[in-house]
XYZ file of C-alpha atoms in Angstrom:
536
model
C 24.401 176.574 20.242
C 24.943 180.288 19.513
C 23.098 180.436 16.182
C 20.353 182.806 17.326
C 22.789 185.104 19.164
C 25.158 185.107 16.192
C 22.333 185.973 13.770
C 21.155 188.876 15.938
C 24.625 190.351 16.401
C 25.509 189.960 12.710
C 22.301 191.738 11.694
C 23.047 194.532 14.172
C 26.510 195.144 12.750
C 25.191 195.185 9.168
C 23.216 198.325 10.015
C 26.486 200.133 10.805
C 28.202 199.432 7.498
C 28.841 202.330 5.197
C 28.656 204.969 7.931
C 31.707 207.193 7.936
C 30.935 208.564 11.394
C 28.861 207.136 14.238
C 26.686 209.455 16.312
C 25.768 208.830 19.923
C 22.312 207.788 18.711
C 23.891 205.154 16.428
C 25.916 203.777 19.325
C 22.909 203.704 21.659
C 20.803 201.885 19.055
C 23.572 199.322 18.509
C 24.061 198.733 22.239
C 20.309 198.356 22.650
C 20.201 195.629 19.994
C 23.193 193.875 21.575
C 21.400 193.950 24.942
C 18.276 192.382 23.433
C 20.323 189.716 21.666
C 22.123 188.735 24.883
C 18.918 188.647 26.950
C 17.213 186.520 24.294
C 20.184 184.124 24.542
C 19.493 183.671 28.297
C 22.633 185.495 29.397
C 22.352 186.563 33.051
C 21.013 190.114 33.486
C 23.992 191.375 35.603
C 26.386 190.110 32.919
C 24.378 191.842 30.166
C 24.373 195.153 32.055
C 28.115 195.062 32.671
C 28.887 193.977 29.115
C 26.762 196.616 27.363
C 28.011 199.371 29.699
C 31.628 198.618 28.770
C 30.804 198.399 25.048
C 28.962 201.748 25.126
C 31.760 203.476 27.037
C 34.402 202.283 24.594
C 32.207 202.922 21.534
C 31.772 206.577 22.507
C 35.489 206.974 23.180
C 38.340 208.103 21.003
C 39.146 204.634 19.631
C 35.934 204.708 17.535
C 35.637 208.408 16.747
C 39.170 208.440 15.332
C 38.911 205.131 13.475
C 38.963 204.930 9.687
C 36.115 202.392 9.781
C 33.951 202.960 12.890
C 31.644 199.969 12.256
C 34.575 197.550 12.164
C 35.930 199.152 15.321
C 32.605 198.462 17.065
C 32.842 194.794 16.038
C 36.400 194.711 17.396
C 35.221 196.140 20.734
C 32.366 193.633 21.024
C 34.750 190.804 20.160
C 37.233 191.872 22.849
C 34.504 192.214 25.480
C 33.086 188.792 24.570
C 36.533 187.290 25.051
C 36.717 188.982 28.445
C 33.412 187.615 29.783
C 34.294 184.150 28.459
C 37.394 184.075 30.647
C 39.978 186.163 28.807
C 42.549 183.486 28.029
C 42.857 179.741 27.540
C 43.332 177.842 30.791
C 44.864 174.353 30.796
C 45.015 171.701 33.520
C 47.641 172.376 36.165
C 49.592 169.153 36.583
C 50.918 168.059 39.973
C 54.664 168.421 40.511
C 54.844 165.121 42.392
C 52.494 162.155 42.363
C 49.389 161.792 40.218
C 47.358 164.814 39.149
C 43.946 164.461 40.796
C 40.921 165.843 38.937
C 37.515 165.829 40.631
C 34.313 166.255 38.616
C 31.264 167.910 40.215
C 27.849 168.951 38.930
C 24.173 168.144 38.789
C 22.817 164.770 37.717
C 22.287 164.706 33.960
C 24.945 167.322 33.242
C 27.101 164.682 31.562
C 29.843 164.095 34.168
C 30.294 160.373 33.535
C 30.552 160.691 29.756
C 32.820 163.689 30.177
C 35.118 161.663 32.438
C 35.712 159.316 29.499
C 36.237 162.193 27.076
C 38.713 163.921 29.378
C 40.616 160.670 29.967
C 40.921 160.030 26.222
C 42.017 163.639 25.659
C 44.751 163.320 28.301
C 45.788 159.888 27.031
C 46.342 161.369 23.563
C 48.706 163.884 25.174
C 50.892 161.115 26.574
C 49.393 160.784 30.065
C 48.265 157.592 31.775
C 44.860 158.402 33.318
C 42.675 156.234 35.540
C 38.968 156.725 36.271
C 37.528 156.322 39.780
C 33.805 155.505 40.168
C 32.503 157.451 43.173
C 28.932 157.889 41.962
C 27.423 155.063 44.020
C 23.917 156.533 44.162
C 22.669 156.733 40.576
C 21.596 153.316 39.258
C 24.172 151.797 36.867
C 26.437 154.851 37.099
C 29.431 152.596 37.852
C 28.595 150.325 34.905
C 28.268 153.357 32.635
C 31.701 154.618 33.700
C 33.209 151.172 33.058
C 31.738 151.125 29.547
C 32.989 154.651 28.850
C 36.428 153.775 30.213
C 36.603 150.681 28.005
C 35.739 152.751 24.908
C 38.402 155.298 25.840
C 40.976 152.567 26.572
C 41.402 153.745 30.165
C 41.225 151.570 33.346
C 38.402 152.171 35.843
C 38.767 151.714 39.606
C 35.351 150.485 40.796
C 35.498 148.314 43.961
C 31.741 148.740 44.562
C 28.969 148.218 41.991
C 26.903 151.143 43.310
C 23.149 151.334 43.750
C 20.639 149.367 41.723
C 17.170 150.467 40.715
C 15.742 148.782 43.858
C 18.094 150.411 46.351
C 18.407 154.047 45.317
C 18.928 155.320 48.859
C 21.309 152.541 49.944
C 24.587 152.799 48.039
C 26.838 149.756 48.132
C 29.838 151.622 49.523
C 31.278 154.831 50.893
C 32.185 157.220 48.006
C 34.751 159.047 50.173
C 36.563 155.786 50.944
C 36.424 154.779 47.255
C 37.930 158.115 46.211
C 40.762 157.768 48.736
C 41.430 154.162 47.720
C 41.361 155.127 44.047
C 44.142 157.677 44.505
C 46.253 155.112 46.359
C 45.654 152.563 43.591
C 46.762 155.108 40.976
C 49.991 155.713 42.903
C 50.617 151.970 43.180
C 49.988 151.330 39.470
C 51.923 154.449 38.376
C 49.048 156.316 36.728
C 49.892 160.017 36.507
C 46.270 161.318 36.309
C 43.254 160.334 38.418
C 39.769 161.460 37.348
C 37.149 161.080 40.093
C 33.505 160.886 38.972
C 31.197 162.011 41.804
C 27.454 161.765 42.373
C 24.940 164.432 41.423
C 21.327 165.280 42.170
C 18.473 166.684 40.137
C 18.916 169.885 42.154
C 21.405 171.395 44.566
C 20.904 169.965 48.066
C 22.856 169.944 51.317
C 23.520 166.178 51.352
C 25.078 166.117 47.885
C 27.203 169.184 48.588
C 28.435 167.751 51.896
C 29.451 164.500 50.182
C 31.352 166.466 47.507
C 33.093 168.510 50.224
C 34.161 165.338 52.054
C 35.611 163.831 48.859
C 37.469 167.076 48.182
C 38.979 167.083 51.670
C 39.907 163.387 51.433
C 41.793 163.477 48.109
C 42.906 167.171 47.909
C 42.463 167.440 44.102
C 44.651 169.613 41.904
C 41.611 170.568 39.830
C 37.887 170.568 40.650
C 35.952 170.829 37.399
C 32.327 171.952 37.536
C 30.399 170.292 34.693
C 27.383 172.323 33.615
C 24.736 171.660 31.005
C 24.917 174.519 28.482
C 21.177 174.205 27.838
C 19.821 175.036 31.327
C 19.537 178.777 30.695
C 19.255 181.400 33.432
C 19.459 178.803 36.242
C 23.100 178.168 35.266
C 24.290 181.128 37.338
C 22.540 180.039 40.555
C 23.784 176.460 40.172
C 27.343 177.593 39.487
C 27.405 179.920 42.485
C 26.077 177.152 44.772
C 28.788 174.720 43.646
C 31.474 177.365 43.883
C 30.480 178.061 47.465
C 30.210 174.344 48.259
C 33.353 172.838 46.672
C 35.256 175.909 45.425
C 35.757 174.561 41.901
C 38.776 175.683 39.895
C 37.397 175.426 36.357
C 34.230 174.965 34.300
C 33.378 172.397 31.637
C 30.486 173.152 29.271
C 28.631 170.037 28.153
C 26.092 169.682 25.315
C 27.477 172.699 23.482
C 26.178 171.169 20.264
C 22.550 171.584 21.366
C 20.067 174.029 19.876
C 19.455 175.992 23.091
C 20.357 179.662 23.373
C 23.680 179.115 25.134
C 23.567 181.900 27.711
C 25.193 179.668 30.334
C 28.517 179.802 28.510
C 28.460 183.596 28.541
C 27.301 183.916 32.149
C 29.027 181.374 34.368
C 32.637 182.424 33.829
C 31.824 186.105 34.341
C 29.729 185.596 37.496
C 32.014 183.088 39.264
C 35.335 184.454 38.077
C 36.410 180.875 37.232
C 37.617 180.000 33.717
C 35.841 177.759 31.224
C 38.462 175.081 30.512
C 36.792 172.522 28.248
C 33.720 172.118 26.045
C 31.857 168.964 25.055
C 30.518 169.342 21.516
C 28.822 166.014 20.808
C 28.089 162.488 21.960
C 31.288 160.852 20.690
C 34.373 160.547 22.895
C 36.305 162.703 20.424
C 33.739 165.526 20.567
C 35.722 167.324 23.238
C 37.967 170.352 22.983
C 39.991 172.819 24.973
C 37.999 176.019 25.418
C 39.561 179.086 23.789
C 37.640 182.292 24.696
C 38.969 184.189 21.689
C 37.977 181.450 19.256
C 34.515 181.079 20.791
C 33.980 184.841 20.512
C 34.976 184.625 16.834
C 32.430 181.856 16.275
C 29.679 183.911 17.919
C 30.481 186.903 15.700
C 30.603 184.653 12.593
C 34.313 185.274 12.072
C 35.070 181.556 12.029
C 37.485 179.390 13.970
C 40.142 178.401 11.492
C 42.767 177.629 14.162
C 40.620 174.878 15.707
C 39.937 173.539 12.215
C 43.691 173.352 11.525
C 44.341 171.624 14.869
C 41.696 168.997 14.124
C 43.230 168.394 10.703
C 46.714 167.992 12.198
C 45.436 165.450 14.729
C 43.602 163.268 12.217
C 45.687 163.740 9.057
C 47.866 160.807 8.024
C 51.379 162.260 7.743
C 52.628 159.445 5.481
C 49.718 159.970 3.099
C 50.313 163.727 3.151
C 54.009 163.180 2.354
C 53.092 160.833 -0.522
C 50.715 163.408 -1.974
C 53.298 166.182 -1.569
C 55.894 164.135 -3.473
C 53.400 163.325 -6.197
C 52.495 166.983 -6.390
C 56.155 168.019 -6.651
C 56.817 165.429 -9.378
C 53.832 166.793 -11.360
C 52.201 163.368 -11.509
C 48.537 163.086 -12.425
C 45.993 163.406 -9.629
C 43.954 160.194 -9.901
C 40.678 158.947 -8.476
C 42.749 156.726 -6.151
C 44.271 159.914 -4.708
C 40.829 161.490 -4.587
C 39.493 158.516 -2.586
C 42.440 158.731 -0.172
C 41.757 162.439 0.375
C 38.062 161.753 1.025
C 39.005 159.195 3.682
C 41.325 161.729 5.303
C 38.470 164.233 5.474
C 36.185 161.575 6.959
C 38.717 161.009 9.766
C 38.423 164.682 10.746
C 34.813 164.181 11.858
C 31.583 165.864 10.862
C 31.810 167.882 7.648
C 28.955 170.044 8.873
C 30.860 171.016 12.031
C 34.016 171.747 10.063
C 32.211 173.952 7.568
C 30.515 175.867 10.396
C 33.993 176.889 11.606
C 34.640 178.795 8.397
C 34.230 182.608 8.413
C 30.801 183.695 7.191
C 29.272 180.236 7.729
C 26.215 181.756 9.423
C 25.178 183.257 6.066
C 24.775 179.767 4.598
C 23.775 177.975 7.791
C 20.492 176.774 6.324
C 22.289 175.109 3.425
C 24.866 173.606 5.788
C 22.155 172.209 8.044
C 20.650 170.480 5.023
C 24.018 169.006 4.060
C 23.832 165.208 4.047
C 26.871 163.679 5.763
C 26.209 160.496 3.770
C 27.260 162.307 0.584
C 30.856 161.273 1.320
C 29.702 157.639 1.586
C 28.023 157.881 -1.832
C 31.132 159.384 -3.423
C 33.283 156.652 -1.898
C 30.868 153.983 -3.140
C 31.053 155.396 -6.692
C 34.861 155.383 -6.735
C 35.061 151.899 -5.207
C 32.704 150.592 -7.928
C 35.327 151.476 -10.536
C 38.086 149.124 -11.651
C 41.690 150.024 -10.689
C 42.374 151.003 -14.302
C 39.313 153.286 -14.411
C 40.459 155.100 -11.267
C 43.844 155.825 -12.847
C 42.490 156.658 -16.328
C 38.942 158.053 -15.904
C 38.822 159.132 -19.563
C 38.082 155.533 -20.559
C 34.811 155.590 -18.581
C 32.226 155.603 -21.373
C 28.440 155.328 -21.181
C 28.267 151.592 -20.494
C 30.954 151.811 -17.822
C 29.103 154.685 -16.141
C 25.903 152.629 -16.076
C 27.795 149.696 -14.521
C 29.405 151.980 -11.881
C 26.005 153.483 -11.040
C 24.477 150.035 -10.540
C 27.404 148.908 -8.409
C 27.232 151.947 -6.119
C 23.442 152.184 -5.945
C 23.195 155.694 -7.416
C 21.883 157.298 -10.611
C 24.111 157.694 -13.658
C 23.740 161.483 -13.309
C 25.553 161.306 -9.953
C 28.443 159.403 -11.558
C 28.566 162.026 -14.334
C 28.592 164.848 -11.784
C 31.429 163.263 -9.812
C 33.551 162.746 -12.923
C 32.981 166.353 -14.016
C 34.000 167.693 -10.607
C 37.020 165.421 -10.567
C 38.101 166.633 -14.037
C 37.992 170.231 -12.770
C 39.977 169.286 -9.655
C 42.518 167.452 -11.792
C 43.036 170.515 -14.004
C 43.521 172.711 -10.959
C 46.053 170.289 -9.443
C 47.980 170.172 -12.731
C 48.127 173.947 -12.849
C 49.321 174.214 -9.271
C 51.927 171.482 -9.780
C 53.253 173.340 -12.826
C 53.808 176.452 -10.699
C 50.907 178.357 -12.137
C 49.368 179.162 -8.787
C 45.721 178.892 -7.836
C 43.515 179.736 -10.842
C 41.370 182.784 -10.474
C 43.325 184.201 -7.521
C 45.067 187.497 -8.445
C 48.443 188.089 -6.911
C 49.497 184.457 -6.968
C 52.475 183.357 -9.114
C 51.509 182.919 -12.717
C 48.454 185.177 -12.577
C 47.851 187.409 -15.595
C 47.875 191.130 -15.153
C 50.472 190.995 -12.354
C 53.825 192.471 -13.450
C 56.824 190.269 -12.950
C 54.728 187.183 -12.161
C 55.143 185.311 -15.442
C 52.538 183.589 -17.550
C 49.643 181.512 -16.268
C 46.063 180.554 -16.830
C 42.927 181.861 -15.252
C 42.032 184.492 -17.868
C 42.959 188.167 -17.970
C 41.511 190.485 -15.393
C 38.490 192.450 -16.440
C 39.507 195.797 -17.866
C 43.149 194.810 -18.364
C 44.660 195.206 -21.832
C 45.322 191.926 -23.552
C 48.835 191.200 -24.750
C 49.463 192.125 -28.408
C 48.976 189.243 -30.799
C 52.106 187.791 -32.367
C 52.375 188.738 -36.023
C 52.023 185.766 -38.366
C 55.255 184.840 -40.119
C 55.392 185.032 -43.917
C 55.105 181.869 -45.980
C 58.043 183.018 -48.141
C 61.196 181.333 -46.662
C 63.507 184.259 -47.502
C 61.057 186.828 -46.172
C 60.419 184.750 -43.024
C 64.175 184.522 -42.331
C 64.475 188.317 -42.671
C 61.519 188.864 -40.312
C 63.108 186.571 -37.738
C 66.410 188.442 -38.062
C 64.648 191.814 -37.598
C 62.785 190.542 -34.519
C 66.020 189.356 -32.899
C 67.623 192.735 -33.595
C 64.672 194.538 -31.969
C 64.868 192.283 -28.878
C 68.622 192.920 -28.570
C 68.098 196.675 -28.847
C 65.291 196.535 -26.287
C 67.422 194.610 -23.783
C 70.041 197.384 -23.896
C 67.485 200.138 -23.552
C 65.424 198.675 -20.678
C 67.078 199.437 -17.317
C 67.110 197.151 -14.251
C 64.437 199.260 -12.592
C 61.867 198.755 -15.323
C 60.083 196.215 -13.166
C 59.581 198.982 -10.594
C 57.907 201.324 -13.055
C 60.927 203.412 -14.113
C 60.684 204.766 -17.665
C 64.335 205.144 -18.603
C 67.917 205.364 -17.403
C 69.642 203.194 -14.835
C 67.643 202.337 -11.708
C 68.869 203.712 -8.392
C 67.421 201.751 -5.424
C 68.209 204.685 -3.117
C 65.216 206.463 -4.687
C 62.940 203.993 -2.896
C 64.272 204.949 0.563
C 65.041 201.292 1.360
C 67.063 199.958 4.315
C 70.843 200.100 4.092
C 72.302 197.294 1.969
C 68.945 196.427 0.385
C 70.110 197.816 -2.975
C 72.417 194.796 -3.360
C 69.418 192.524 -3.003
C 67.601 194.393 -5.813
C 70.625 194.283 -8.083
C 70.708 198.018 -8.770
C 73.515 199.648 -10.726
C 74.454 202.128 -8.022
């Protein structure tokens, strides 16, 4: 949704890198580019003016002029202001203290209210609630049937006493939506459902009749939350629509639908700022699971291409099989071989998390490789799984036995070329080596500062190769082939090691060159010297 805006802002900030001091002209040029980027993204003009004015005022202030890295400080300011116009902080549903929590959905026809009702009900069900859907859209043909289908997919009951209008009776609904809403709340109380989600009718545009009906339903059921569902792709008209609904039904929160579209996304940046109401949820796809709590700070990070790792972790925690994770952890701790069976199990875990493309786009810097990510084929995981499943159980445990004829058989069984089987086995061999190294306590290869990395004092041995420019360890002198001479050399080496142990003080690891180490020289907290094992 925010690809174009993200690209423009990222390019703007690149022009600031390497500047030790920012002049007023630099700030003005940056603010001008930010203004153009926001206007191109269909953000409302009043919001753009207010946003850029605050950014310019802060950028010319002391917090930038005194910063060690002014360009990074500008990015920090823009990030904080983006968070502010997106609502400031995460807002969750306020649950009723007594009786069921009543949530009313309002919005234009086609905004996605009915589908969102199912998504919201499944989201709440996963949190331990018992939601019920109420079909009050009796004007759109088959709206009631659609809600029943969505409710069935979400595993949530639907209260629908009237079938609603058909294609031949658009202006003659089969029942009174206000009465249905009232009856639905009573039914929820009787059946002990703690959440009621009321789906209301919409129109292609804001009109007095629709707004009056929504007002009557609001007065009849007194909802705890009125959620305004808005299509993120409608552009500048989002502000006018939101203000009309706010005046008509006084909604308490906003839900952005179709956030996975390729439109410019200005609605998300405009509506919350203009109405003063928080964005609470976002719909990010067509599936019932493509629904998430809206975090302004995380969305701002996505726009500025700083990633959204927290959401990625939350998705992993929801879908990850804890028993499988515990099994892998035990196997890892016992230093057992990582097999293709384990590899297949991990691939299935990743599949459960959803779209790989969406997950990768949450990583910091993903905008730089967006074109490659967009070309990523989600079916690649299916091909890998097919290759592994075409192997015998013994081949999965001992892939070294897979010779040329076996590779040809596996390729035929999985419907791929032999080169793809070869590539998978090569990648697996590399992964297996890495897992062995990590299990042995060697740390992640190629990552300086991790346990076992070369060139890091006090870290012990480990693979990964010496750092560039670092002196290699002296080679061990070859022992003589003469037994008597070899025994003497061994005796001399032991004597040297014993003498060295006496000469090297405790503080040698801290860079001291001689004498006993005194931890007080480091100006450490009181009592910390006992932890270091100093002699004083």
